[in-house]
Amino acid sequence: MSKKKIIFNVIFFLVVTGLTIFYLISSNVLSSVKEIGRVKWWGFLTIVLVLFSYVSMDCFIIYRNMKLIKPDSKYGQAYGLYFMGNLGSNVTPWKSAHFPMIGYYLKKKGFNTEENISVMATNQIIYSTTLPVLYTIFFIYSLVTNSTLKIGDYNVPLFIFCLIGIGTNVGYFTALMLMMYNLRFQAFILKIEVKILKKFKKEFDSEEFVLEKQKKMEIYKISANRMWANIKYNIPSYLAYVCFMLLSFGLPYIIYLLITQNGFKIEEYMYSFLLCQASSYVTNIIPSPGGIGTAEFSFITVYSTFMGDAVNLAVILFRCVTFLLLVIIDFIFFTIFLIRGMLERKKQKMKENSNNCFENE
């Protein structure tokens, strides 16, 4: 990433953060901090444990995919990959640094380019094949219960967001499969990409771009074939991702219960899951780093009718844990990772200098 892009991202991040704080203050959301006593100490612990649980589910999937490619991979490396990718997602618009940060981490851990791409490809295939099934279940539920989202004077059917989820994931997976197994379709898409990129980039090597893309699709194909050949091996990963979704999209409801001290109701959980899906789409559409501003606004808009007076405190707790706490952990890990790398390089350099001294003698 160029220095100009880094500076732009930092400025953009600071501006959006400032506007978000202004919005939270002007809308009296931050005044709800004084109500924090409504949540017991074990409530905070529960929220953190739920967060840690669904992060661990995702890391479990990553670890199994890494191990499938490199049998000597360690579980801790999966957490490292998660933290690096999460940091890249939360400090750049449209999560643009997510994959570069993952690639950087895997490279430092001894994964070559092919292995690097293979890990990411396997993850994406698991995600994009699990989500349509899960969203279909909630689509049926939303139709049966006629679930709607009230925004002002309008009632928006929640099955629409399920259809978006099904369509985007099925579309992505279908396009990916065609890119891997149909060379004519691949050539057609690459031709379109080259035309678009030529308009925006002055210095653009179309031949090099096409060759890199073709190589990447070949690695994706090998990864997919490996997955189909080891389908039983991937069953735990699919189940783990279902748990990941149920916990991560269910966290707002858990926070709501801890604030209000109401009892758990499955129909409320299902409805809250649908609301969280709607909120996440709004957040992901706008290129705000870590969803700053958009996540708070969409959460309050979507959940205000369901949560009532508890919505302001709920959004504070939700964002403090899912964004602020995670980003702090990401930065701590990233700092330790860089320091360890510097110390290892220094140690290696000292060792090389020592060997050279012996050879000279």
Short mmCIF file of C-alpha atoms in Angstrom, two decimals:
data_model
loop_
_atom_site.label_atom_id
_atom_site.label_comp_id
_atom_site.label_asym_id
_atom_site.label_seq_id
_atom_site.Cartn_x
_atom_site.Cartn_y
_atom_site.Cartn_z
CA MET A 1 0.00 0.00 0.00
CA SER A 2 1.37 3.42 -1.02
CA LYS A 3 2.08 6.20 1.50
CA LYS A 4 -0.63 8.38 -0.08
CA LYS A 5 -3.21 5.65 0.38
CA ILE A 6 -2.16 5.09 4.01
CA ILE A 7 -2.41 8.83 4.74
CA PHE A 8 -5.82 8.98 3.03
CA ASN A 9 -7.09 6.02 5.06
CA VAL A 10 -5.87 7.54 8.34
CA ILE A 11 -7.48 10.93 7.58
CA PHE A 12 -10.70 9.24 6.42
CA PHE A 13 -10.75 7.10 9.58
CA LEU A 14 -10.28 10.14 11.86
CA VAL A 15 -12.91 12.23 10.06
CA VAL A 16 -15.52 9.47 10.16
CA THR A 17 -14.74 8.78 13.82
CA GLY A 18 -15.19 12.48 14.65
CA LEU A 19 -18.52 12.63 12.81
CA THR A 20 -19.68 9.46 14.59
CA ILE A 21 -18.88 10.89 18.02
CA PHE A 22 -20.75 14.08 17.06
CA TYR A 23 -23.77 12.01 15.96
CA LEU A 24 -23.77 9.95 19.16
CA ILE A 25 -23.56 13.08 21.32
CA SER A 26 -26.16 15.09 19.37
CA SER A 27 -28.64 12.18 19.42
CA ASN A 28 -28.10 11.65 23.19
CA VAL A 29 -26.90 8.08 22.64
CA LEU A 30 -23.80 8.56 24.79
CA SER A 31 -25.95 9.81 27.66
CA SER A 32 -27.08 6.20 28.07
CA VAL A 33 -23.62 5.32 29.42
CA LYS A 34 -24.91 6.32 32.88
CA GLU A 35 -27.34 3.37 32.62
CA ILE A 36 -24.47 0.91 32.40
CA GLY A 37 -25.34 -0.27 35.92
CA ARG A 38 -28.36 -2.05 34.48
CA VAL A 39 -25.95 -4.77 33.35
CA LYS A 40 -24.40 -6.97 36.06
CA TRP A 41 -20.69 -7.87 36.02
CA TRP A 42 -21.52 -11.37 34.80
CA GLY A 43 -23.47 -9.74 31.96
CA PHE A 44 -20.33 -8.06 30.65
CA LEU A 45 -18.49 -11.35 31.01
CA THR A 46 -21.25 -13.11 29.05
CA ILE A 47 -20.99 -10.60 26.17
CA VAL A 48 -17.19 -11.03 25.98
CA LEU A 49 -17.53 -14.83 26.14
CA VAL A 50 -20.05 -14.82 23.27
CA LEU A 51 -17.65 -12.66 21.26
CA PHE A 52 -14.71 -14.95 22.05
CA SER A 53 -16.85 -18.01 21.18
CA TYR A 54 -17.82 -16.91 17.69
CA VAL A 55 -14.30 -15.60 16.97
CA SER A 56 -13.03 -19.04 18.01
CA MET A 57 -15.55 -20.68 15.64
CA ASP A 58 -14.13 -18.71 12.73
CA CYS A 59 -10.56 -19.46 13.85
CA PHE A 60 -11.45 -23.16 14.02
CA ILE A 61 -12.45 -23.03 10.32
CA ILE A 62 -9.29 -21.12 9.40
CA TYR A 63 -7.12 -23.58 11.34
CA ARG A 64 -8.62 -26.63 9.61
CA ASN A 65 -8.14 -25.01 6.21
CA MET A 66 -4.54 -24.11 7.02
CA LYS A 67 -3.89 -27.63 8.30
CA LEU A 68 -5.36 -29.14 5.14
CA ILE A 69 -2.73 -27.24 3.14
CA LYS A 70 0.09 -27.35 5.70
CA PRO A 71 -0.28 -30.21 8.23
CA ASP A 72 2.19 -28.58 10.67
CA SER A 73 0.03 -25.44 11.04
CA LYS A 74 -0.72 -24.36 14.62
CA TYR A 75 -4.05 -23.25 16.08
CA GLY A 76 -2.56 -19.98 17.31
CA GLN A 77 -1.75 -19.03 13.71
CA ALA A 78 -5.50 -19.06 12.94
CA TYR A 79 -6.09 -16.45 15.64
CA GLY A 80 -3.21 -14.43 14.24
CA LEU A 81 -4.73 -14.54 10.77
CA TYR A 82 -8.13 -13.51 12.17
CA PHE A 83 -6.72 -10.54 14.10
CA MET A 84 -4.66 -9.35 11.14
CA GLY A 85 -7.59 -9.61 8.73
CA ASN A 86 -9.95 -7.96 11.21
CA LEU A 87 -7.53 -5.07 11.71
CA GLY A 88 -7.26 -4.57 7.95
CA SER A 89 -11.06 -4.59 7.64
CA ASN A 90 -11.66 -2.11 10.45
CA VAL A 91 -9.17 0.62 9.54
CA THR A 92 -9.79 0.91 5.79
CA PRO A 93 -12.82 1.79 3.63
CA TRP A 94 -14.69 -1.22 2.18
CA LYS A 95 -12.36 -3.53 4.14
CA SER A 96 -9.75 -3.00 1.40
CA ALA A 97 -6.78 -4.04 3.58
CA HIS A 98 -8.39 -7.30 4.76
CA PHE A 99 -6.81 -9.67 2.24
CA PRO A 100 -3.45 -7.81 1.98
CA MET A 101 -3.04 -8.09 5.78
CA ILE A 102 -3.91 -11.81 5.69
CA GLY A 103 -1.49 -12.33 2.82
CA TYR A 104 1.25 -10.49 4.69
CA TYR A 105 0.71 -12.59 7.82
CA LEU A 106 0.66 -15.92 5.96
CA LYS A 107 3.80 -14.99 4.05
CA LYS A 108 5.61 -14.30 7.33
CA LYS A 109 4.42 -17.68 8.59
CA GLY A 110 6.02 -19.52 5.68
CA PHE A 111 3.05 -19.86 3.30
CA ASN A 112 3.98 -19.28 -0.33
CA THR A 113 1.68 -17.40 -2.72
CA GLU A 114 -0.18 -20.53 -3.86
CA GLU A 115 -0.75 -21.73 -0.29
CA ASN A 116 -1.79 -18.22 0.73
CA ILE A 117 -4.46 -18.00 -1.96
CA SER A 118 -5.57 -21.57 -1.24
CA VAL A 119 -6.31 -20.79 2.43
CA MET A 120 -8.42 -17.77 1.50
CA ALA A 121 -10.18 -19.67 -1.30
CA THR A 122 -11.17 -22.54 0.99
CA ASN A 123 -12.51 -20.10 3.59
CA GLN A 124 -14.58 -18.25 1.00
CA ILE A 125 -16.07 -21.45 -0.44
CA ILE A 126 -17.19 -22.61 3.02
CA TYR A 127 -18.73 -19.21 3.80
CA SER A 128 -20.52 -18.80 0.47
CA THR A 129 -21.99 -22.32 0.51
CA THR A 130 -23.16 -22.23 4.14
CA LEU A 131 -24.88 -18.84 4.12
CA PRO A 132 -27.52 -19.57 1.42
CA VAL A 133 -28.73 -22.59 3.42
CA LEU A 134 -28.93 -20.58 6.65
CA TYR A 135 -30.59 -17.60 4.98
CA THR A 136 -33.12 -19.92 3.30
CA ILE A 137 -34.21 -21.20 6.73
CA PHE A 138 -34.68 -17.65 7.99
CA PHE A 139 -36.37 -16.68 4.70
CA ILE A 140 -39.01 -19.37 5.28
CA TYR A 141 -39.39 -18.25 8.91
CA SER A 142 -39.83 -14.60 7.91
CA LEU A 143 -42.53 -15.55 5.40
CA VAL A 144 -44.41 -17.78 7.84
CA THR A 145 -44.32 -15.15 10.62
CA ASN A 146 -44.74 -12.19 8.24
CA SER A 147 -41.80 -10.46 9.95
CA THR A 148 -41.34 -6.80 9.08
CA LEU A 149 -39.00 -3.94 9.92
CA LYS A 150 -40.75 -0.68 10.84
CA ILE A 151 -38.94 2.41 9.52
CA GLY A 152 -41.01 5.54 10.03
CA ASP A 153 -44.42 4.90 8.48
CA TYR A 154 -43.20 1.97 6.40
CA ASN A 155 -43.13 -1.75 7.19
CA VAL A 156 -40.34 -3.44 5.22
CA PRO A 157 -40.69 -7.24 4.87
CA LEU A 158 -37.58 -8.89 6.33
CA PHE A 159 -37.63 -11.71 3.79
CA ILE A 160 -36.20 -9.16 1.33
CA PHE A 161 -32.90 -9.13 3.22
CA CYS A 162 -32.86 -12.95 3.24
CA LEU A 163 -33.33 -12.95 -0.52
CA ILE A 164 -30.44 -10.49 -0.87
CA GLY A 165 -28.27 -12.80 1.25
CA ILE A 166 -29.24 -15.86 -0.75
CA GLY A 167 -28.83 -14.08 -4.09
CA THR A 168 -25.44 -12.51 -3.37
CA ASN A 169 -23.90 -15.70 -1.99
CA VAL A 170 -25.34 -18.01 -4.65
CA GLY A 171 -24.33 -15.48 -7.31
CA TYR A 172 -20.80 -15.19 -5.92
CA PHE A 173 -20.36 -18.96 -5.66
CA THR A 174 -21.78 -19.57 -9.14
CA ALA A 175 -19.54 -16.92 -10.69
CA LEU A 176 -16.55 -18.34 -8.82
CA MET A 177 -17.27 -21.87 -10.06
CA LEU A 178 -17.65 -20.65 -13.64
CA MET A 179 -14.40 -18.69 -13.38
CA MET A 180 -12.63 -21.85 -12.22
CA TYR A 181 -14.14 -24.46 -14.52
CA ASN A 182 -15.31 -22.54 -17.61
CA LEU A 183 -12.44 -20.93 -19.52
CA ARG A 184 -14.77 -19.07 -21.93
CA PHE A 185 -16.61 -17.42 -19.03
CA GLN A 186 -13.30 -16.66 -17.35
CA ALA A 187 -11.96 -14.99 -20.50
CA PHE A 188 -15.19 -12.96 -20.84
CA ILE A 189 -15.01 -11.63 -17.25
CA LEU A 190 -11.29 -10.87 -17.48
CA LYS A 191 -11.88 -8.94 -20.68
CA ILE A 192 -14.44 -6.75 -18.90
CA GLU A 193 -12.11 -6.23 -15.91
CA VAL A 194 -9.24 -5.20 -18.18
CA LYS A 195 -11.42 -2.63 -19.98
CA ILE A 196 -12.54 -1.09 -16.67
CA LEU A 197 -9.06 -1.02 -15.13
CA LYS A 198 -7.53 0.57 -18.24
CA LYS A 199 -9.85 3.55 -17.78
CA PHE A 200 -8.80 4.12 -14.18
CA LYS A 201 -5.10 3.18 -14.27
CA LYS A 202 -2.65 5.03 -16.49
CA GLU A 203 0.08 2.40 -16.22
CA PHE A 204 -1.64 -0.95 -16.53
CA ASP A 205 -0.14 -4.18 -17.84
CA SER A 206 -3.17 -6.11 -19.07
CA GLU A 207 -1.19 -9.24 -19.98
CA GLU A 208 0.36 -9.49 -16.53
CA PHE A 209 -3.04 -8.88 -14.91
CA VAL A 210 -4.69 -11.65 -16.95
CA LEU A 211 -1.88 -14.11 -16.23
CA GLU A 212 -2.07 -13.43 -12.48
CA LYS A 213 -5.85 -13.85 -12.50
CA GLN A 214 -5.65 -17.08 -14.47
CA LYS A 215 -3.04 -18.43 -12.05
CA LYS A 216 -5.22 -17.43 -9.10
CA MET A 217 -8.27 -19.17 -10.58
CA GLU A 218 -6.20 -22.31 -11.15
CA ILE A 219 -5.21 -22.29 -7.47
CA TYR A 220 -8.87 -21.78 -6.53
CA LYS A 221 -9.77 -24.76 -8.72
CA ILE A 222 -7.16 -26.98 -7.05
CA SER A 223 -8.43 -25.84 -3.63
CA ALA A 224 -12.05 -26.56 -4.58
CA ASN A 225 -11.14 -30.02 -5.89
CA ARG A 226 -9.29 -30.72 -2.66
CA MET A 227 -12.41 -29.70 -0.73
CA TRP A 228 -14.75 -31.91 -2.77
CA ALA A 229 -12.37 -34.83 -2.29
CA ASN A 230 -12.33 -34.24 1.49
CA ILE A 231 -15.98 -33.35 2.05
CA LYS A 232 -16.20 -35.29 5.33
CA TYR A 233 -13.20 -33.38 6.65
CA ASN A 234 -15.02 -30.08 6.05
CA ILE A 235 -18.28 -31.00 7.83
CA PRO A 236 -17.02 -29.66 11.22
CA SER A 237 -16.06 -26.40 9.46
CA TYR A 238 -19.57 -26.01 8.03
CA LEU A 239 -21.11 -26.65 11.45
CA ALA A 240 -18.68 -24.20 13.05
CA TYR A 241 -19.71 -21.49 10.60
CA VAL A 242 -23.39 -22.06 11.37
CA CYS A 243 -22.53 -21.60 15.08
CA PHE A 244 -20.50 -18.50 14.18
CA MET A 245 -23.49 -16.92 12.43
CA LEU A 246 -25.99 -17.85 15.14
CA LEU A 247 -23.77 -16.37 17.86
CA SER A 248 -22.55 -13.26 16.04
CA PHE A 249 -25.97 -12.29 14.68
CA GLY A 250 -27.54 -13.26 17.99
CA LEU A 251 -25.29 -11.03 20.12
CA PRO A 252 -27.56 -7.93 19.90
CA TYR A 253 -30.43 -10.00 21.33
CA ILE A 254 -28.22 -11.35 24.12
CA ILE A 255 -27.20 -7.78 25.01
CA TYR A 256 -30.87 -6.76 24.98
CA LEU A 257 -31.73 -9.57 27.42
CA LEU A 258 -28.88 -8.58 29.75
CA ILE A 259 -30.07 -4.96 29.80
CA THR A 260 -33.77 -5.68 30.28
CA GLN A 261 -33.29 -8.95 32.26
CA ASN A 262 -36.10 -10.50 30.20
CA GLY A 263 -36.31 -14.23 29.56
CA PHE A 264 -35.09 -15.83 26.33
CA LYS A 265 -37.74 -16.41 23.64
CA ILE A 266 -36.88 -18.28 20.47
CA GLU A 267 -39.25 -16.18 18.33
CA GLU A 268 -37.57 -12.98 19.59
CA TYR A 269 -34.15 -14.44 18.84
CA MET A 270 -35.19 -15.36 15.29
CA TYR A 271 -36.64 -11.88 14.73
CA SER A 272 -33.51 -10.23 16.16
CA PHE A 273 -31.34 -12.36 13.84
CA LEU A 274 -33.30 -11.02 10.86
CA LEU A 275 -32.90 -7.45 12.13
CA CYS A 276 -29.15 -7.95 12.54
CA GLN A 277 -28.94 -9.20 8.97
CA ALA A 278 -30.75 -6.08 7.75
CA SER A 279 -28.46 -3.84 9.83
CA SER A 280 -25.31 -5.55 8.53
CA TYR A 281 -26.25 -4.94 4.89
CA VAL A 282 -26.66 -1.21 5.49
CA THR A 283 -23.31 -1.14 7.31
CA ASN A 284 -21.45 -3.02 4.56
CA ILE A 285 -22.80 -0.92 1.69
CA ILE A 286 -21.24 2.34 2.92
CA PRO A 287 -17.38 2.40 2.82
CA SER A 288 -16.85 3.42 6.43
CA PRO A 289 -13.81 1.84 8.18
CA GLY A 290 -15.10 -0.70 10.68
CA GLY A 291 -18.64 0.51 10.00
CA ILE A 292 -17.96 3.61 12.12
CA GLY A 293 -21.07 5.79 12.05
CA THR A 294 -23.04 3.55 9.72
CA ALA A 295 -23.09 0.63 12.17
CA GLU A 296 -24.37 2.80 15.03
CA PHE A 297 -26.95 4.53 12.84
CA SER A 298 -28.23 1.32 11.24
CA PHE A 299 -28.34 -0.50 14.61
CA ILE A 300 -30.46 2.25 16.20
CA THR A 301 -32.71 2.55 13.13
CA VAL A 302 -33.31 -1.20 12.86
CA TYR A 303 -33.55 -2.10 16.55
CA SER A 304 -35.29 0.98 18.00
CA THR A 305 -38.82 -0.47 17.71
CA PHE A 306 -37.80 -3.90 19.00
CA MET A 307 -35.59 -2.75 21.91
CA GLY A 308 -37.34 0.49 22.83
CA ASP A 309 -35.51 2.52 25.48
CA ALA A 310 -32.75 -0.11 25.72
CA VAL A 311 -31.50 0.52 22.16
CA ASN A 312 -29.03 3.32 23.02
CA LEU A 313 -27.26 1.34 25.74
CA ALA A 314 -27.41 -1.77 23.54
CA VAL A 315 -25.62 -0.08 20.63
CA ILE A 316 -22.92 1.26 22.97
CA LEU A 317 -22.25 -2.20 24.44
CA PHE A 318 -22.47 -3.89 21.04
CA ARG A 319 -19.98 -1.55 19.36
CA CYS A 320 -17.62 -1.37 22.34
CA VAL A 321 -17.26 -5.15 22.29
CA THR A 322 -17.51 -6.06 18.59
CA PHE A 323 -15.50 -3.08 17.31
CA LEU A 324 -13.52 -1.24 19.98
CA LEU A 325 -12.41 -4.26 22.03
CA LEU A 326 -11.52 -6.30 18.95
CA VAL A 327 -9.57 -3.45 17.32
CA ILE A 328 -7.58 -2.96 20.54
CA ILE A 329 -6.75 -6.69 20.56
CA ASP A 330 -5.90 -6.49 16.84
CA PHE A 331 -3.48 -3.58 17.40
CA ILE A 332 -1.84 -5.29 20.37
CA PHE A 333 -1.33 -8.47 18.35
CA PHE A 334 -0.08 -6.51 15.32
CA THR A 335 2.43 -4.60 17.47
CA ILE A 336 3.72 -7.78 19.12
CA PHE A 337 3.90 -9.45 15.70
CA LEU A 338 6.01 -6.60 14.29
CA ILE A 339 8.32 -6.47 17.33
CA ARG A 340 8.88 -10.24 17.22
CA GLY A 341 9.65 -10.01 13.53
CA MET A 342 12.18 -7.23 14.12
CA LEU A 343 13.85 -9.18 16.94
CA GLU A 344 14.02 -12.35 14.82
CA ARG A 345 15.58 -10.45 11.91
CA LYS A 346 18.08 -8.80 14.28
CA LYS A 347 18.94 -12.18 15.79
CA GLN A 348 19.36 -13.70 12.34
CA LYS A 349 21.58 -10.82 11.23
CA MET A 350 23.76 -11.18 14.33
CA LYS A 351 24.06 -14.91 13.65
CA GLU A 352 25.09 -14.27 10.03
CA ASN A 353 27.67 -11.67 11.13
CA SER A 354 29.04 -14.12 13.69
CA ASN A 355 29.36 -16.86 11.05
CA ASN A 356 31.13 -14.43 8.70
CA CYS A 357 33.62 -13.55 11.45
CA PHE A 358 34.46 -17.23 11.98
CA GLU A 359 34.90 -17.76 8.24
CA ASN A 360 37.27 -14.76 8.01
CA GLU A 361 39.37 -16.11 10.87
#
